[in-house]
């Protein structure tokens, strides 16, 4: 019975976590800091629920009834929390689509997730207690951990492969609720709870019959004040199309992608780069072609355009909902639409281009930052004809730039200069960077650009003979040049510094001084990385005689800390290499959970043998120390080896399953830790299991938060890997020098 309950717990909690993550990203702000805050909040509440319930376990008289009550409450609140997530901005008076600060994001995620996360943590602890009361057996805790991990692995895989494209989030929560209600009815022994569960099943069935209408009403409320034309979940995220005053705006994961009829933005982002080239013929457009960009490019005669859009759902969505005049460029024979990651297209394609327009918006996320790195610029350079030009457009300011904005713009400028022979910048509300692989091609002369415009017979409403002199006035250019003459930080795949600068710039709009202070204080000073292992060692030294099983507790805490960071590192590295980690997140989570299953099964065999268990535990800790040091090497192999580039689909799947190794090590460690704690004294094994689970999850919460918000942007993926290695080396030392805290070593 407990194994079935633990499987259902893993399945339900993982699918719920992914649903809430996707929904909150749409509502809040879809970048990796949002991911980290949501994940950290989830893990914190799960850990707290497990810890509190474990501490109070002895006061509970009927564990099975308590489990059924917790399940019933989860069933009732899952749809409620989903609805709350979608309308939370309206409740707080925040306009739909409005960008909010990091502090507000963290507050919303922390509060909204609290009840569900706490209950899932309590659920696990109660199952452990129930196994002791009803079934006994030392191996039962390991089996509970195994089946919970198996449920999580299957949940993540099924969600990613089957559920996302076909079933709405609301229907999924109703289905999960229904599964848990059936489990209550099958295993429950309290007639009142069973009758109540049956009534709720009937109620949920009635709601599902009207779910599409309910979902539509909730979406309308979520986007209150805007006319929602359609909303759809794809494997890459959520797409929502809204209409206002005859203009259509597409939001991807809650962030504005484009607005139709925005001629100024479309003309500026396209024409300056095309006018700089002496004879543009072959064009590569990366992203957002339907907002007017394709239409502007097609004003040029004898031109061919490869338009790359990662998510095919965007084109399908547009064809279904946008008016014919907006879709007309897609039907032009000169346009070739490619559905793939742009970096992968560039690596595999044999085509050469005269002009490449990077039209993905600001590097607000680690995903979009991939199109601003030195590695990407070098890849582009290899695909350019001679002469060849690339351009990109980022947010700026018309007349005054703050120091934070200066850092951001300098980083882009310096990274471009590290790859290209010549770089110019056109200032304004957006800053247009144009780079060439040949000197003396680019110009900031308004007279020359106007001459080219007229010579090609291009008629524009904004980028014309009246507007260009204003845009390229001497005063503007001089001020912009003064800002950019100072060298900036080079942006790279492993160290996304431009993404960090954009995050700092973002925080200035909301007066979040604390965030700016943290970043400026740390400012890539690697000595600060040593503070975490140093504090761990000092704590172990001070508390070595006060807390029983201290080395084991610390190792489980740091294992949770490290293994969530391993997953984040793999996700970011995958995104850098293949560009669609959002789609593969379920696979990455599932692969980690499968590793946990294998590790915990192996641990059961070790416990049954009863030989050298502390030595085996020590070896598992050594594995967690070595693993992060191997990751950077593997990333280089996957990135630079010709064989892996030749078969990207195969090797991207192999890459997504790297967390199996880390999961296996963690799966071995947890059951052994429960056993080692039992051997110290006659402790409550189910309570120990719940507390260790809480420490594991709370360590993951801390790791998720500091990795994505601070460490990776400041110190890069390699710095993060080294930190994990040093932390786990510290724990190895603690396990070695304080063995007396484990009075019985099996």
Coordinates of N, CA and C in Angstrom, one line a residue, residues 153 157 161 570 574 584 586-595 627 631 638 650-664:
X153 N 9.6 10.2 -12.1 CA 10.3 10.0 -13.4 C 9.2 9.8 -14.5
X157 N 8.2 12.3 -17.7 CA 8.3 11.8 -19.0 C 6.9 11.9 -19.7
X161 N 6.0 14.2 -23.1 CA 5.8 13.5 -24.4 C 4.4 13.5 -24.8
X570 N 23.0 21.4 -16.3 CA 22.7 20.6 -17.5 C 21.6 21.3 -18.4
X574 N 22.4 22.5 -21.9 CA 21.6 22.0 -23.0 C 21.0 23.1 -23.8
X584 N 12.7 20.0 -23.1 CA 13.4 18.9 -22.6 C 13.5 18.8 -21.1
X586 N 11.3 18.2 -18.9 CA 10.6 17.0 -18.4 C 11.5 15.8 -18.5
X587 N 12.3 15.7 -19.6 CA 13.2 14.6 -19.8 C 14.3 14.7 -18.8
X588 N 14.9 15.9 -18.6 CA 16.0 16.0 -17.7 C 15.6 15.7 -16.3
X589 N 14.4 16.1 -15.9 CA 13.9 15.8 -14.5 C 13.7 14.3 -14.4
X590 N 13.1 13.7 -15.5 CA 12.8 12.2 -15.5 C 14.1 11.4 -15.4
X591 N 15.1 11.9 -16.2 CA 16.4 11.1 -16.2 C 17.0 11.1 -14.8
X592 N 16.9 12.3 -14.1 CA 17.4 12.4 -12.7 C 16.7 11.4 -11.8
X593 N 15.4 11.4 -11.9 CA 14.5 10.6 -11.1 C 14.8 9.1 -11.4
X594 N 15.0 8.7 -12.7 CA 15.3 7.3 -13.0 C 16.6 6.9 -12.3
X595 N 17.6 7.9 -12.3 CA 18.8 7.6 -11.6 C 18.6 7.4 -10.1
X627 N 31.7 14.2 -9.8 CA 30.7 14.4 -10.9 C 30.8 15.9 -11.5
X631 N 31.5 17.5 -15.7 CA 30.5 18.1 -16.5 C 31.1 19.1 -17.5
X638 N 30.6 17.5 -26.3 CA 29.3 17.6 -27.0 C 29.2 18.9 -27.9
X650 N 20.3 12.6 -31.8 CA 20.7 11.5 -30.9 C 21.4 12.0 -29.7
X651 N 22.4 12.9 -30.0 CA 23.3 13.4 -28.9 C 22.6 14.4 -27.9
X652 N 21.6 15.1 -28.4 CA 20.8 15.9 -27.5 C 20.0 15.1 -26.5
X653 N 19.5 13.9 -27.0 CA 18.8 13.0 -26.1 C 19.7 12.4 -25.1
X654 N 20.9 12.0 -25.6 CA 22.0 11.5 -24.6 C 22.3 12.6 -23.6
X655 N 22.5 13.8 -24.0 CA 22.9 14.9 -23.1 C 21.8 15.1 -22.1
X656 N 20.5 15.0 -22.5 CA 19.4 15.2 -21.5 C 19.4 14.2 -20.4
X657 N 20.0 13.0 -20.7 CA 20.0 12.0 -19.7 C 21.3 11.9 -18.8
X658 N 22.1 12.9 -18.9 CA 23.3 13.0 -18.1 C 23.0 13.0 -16.6
X659 N 21.8 13.6 -16.2 CA 21.5 13.6 -14.7 C 21.2 12.2 -14.2
X660 N 21.1 11.2 -15.0 CA 21.0 9.8 -14.5 C 22.1 9.5 -13.5
X661 N 23.3 9.9 -13.8 CA 24.5 9.6 -13.0 C 24.3 10.2 -11.6
X662 N 24.0 11.5 -11.6 CA 23.9 12.2 -10.4 C 22.7 11.7 -9.6
X663 N 21.6 11.3 -10.3 CA 20.5 10.7 -9.6 C 20.8 9.4 -9.0
X664 N 21.6 8.6 -9.6 CA 22.0 7.3 -9.1 C 22.8 7.4 -7.8

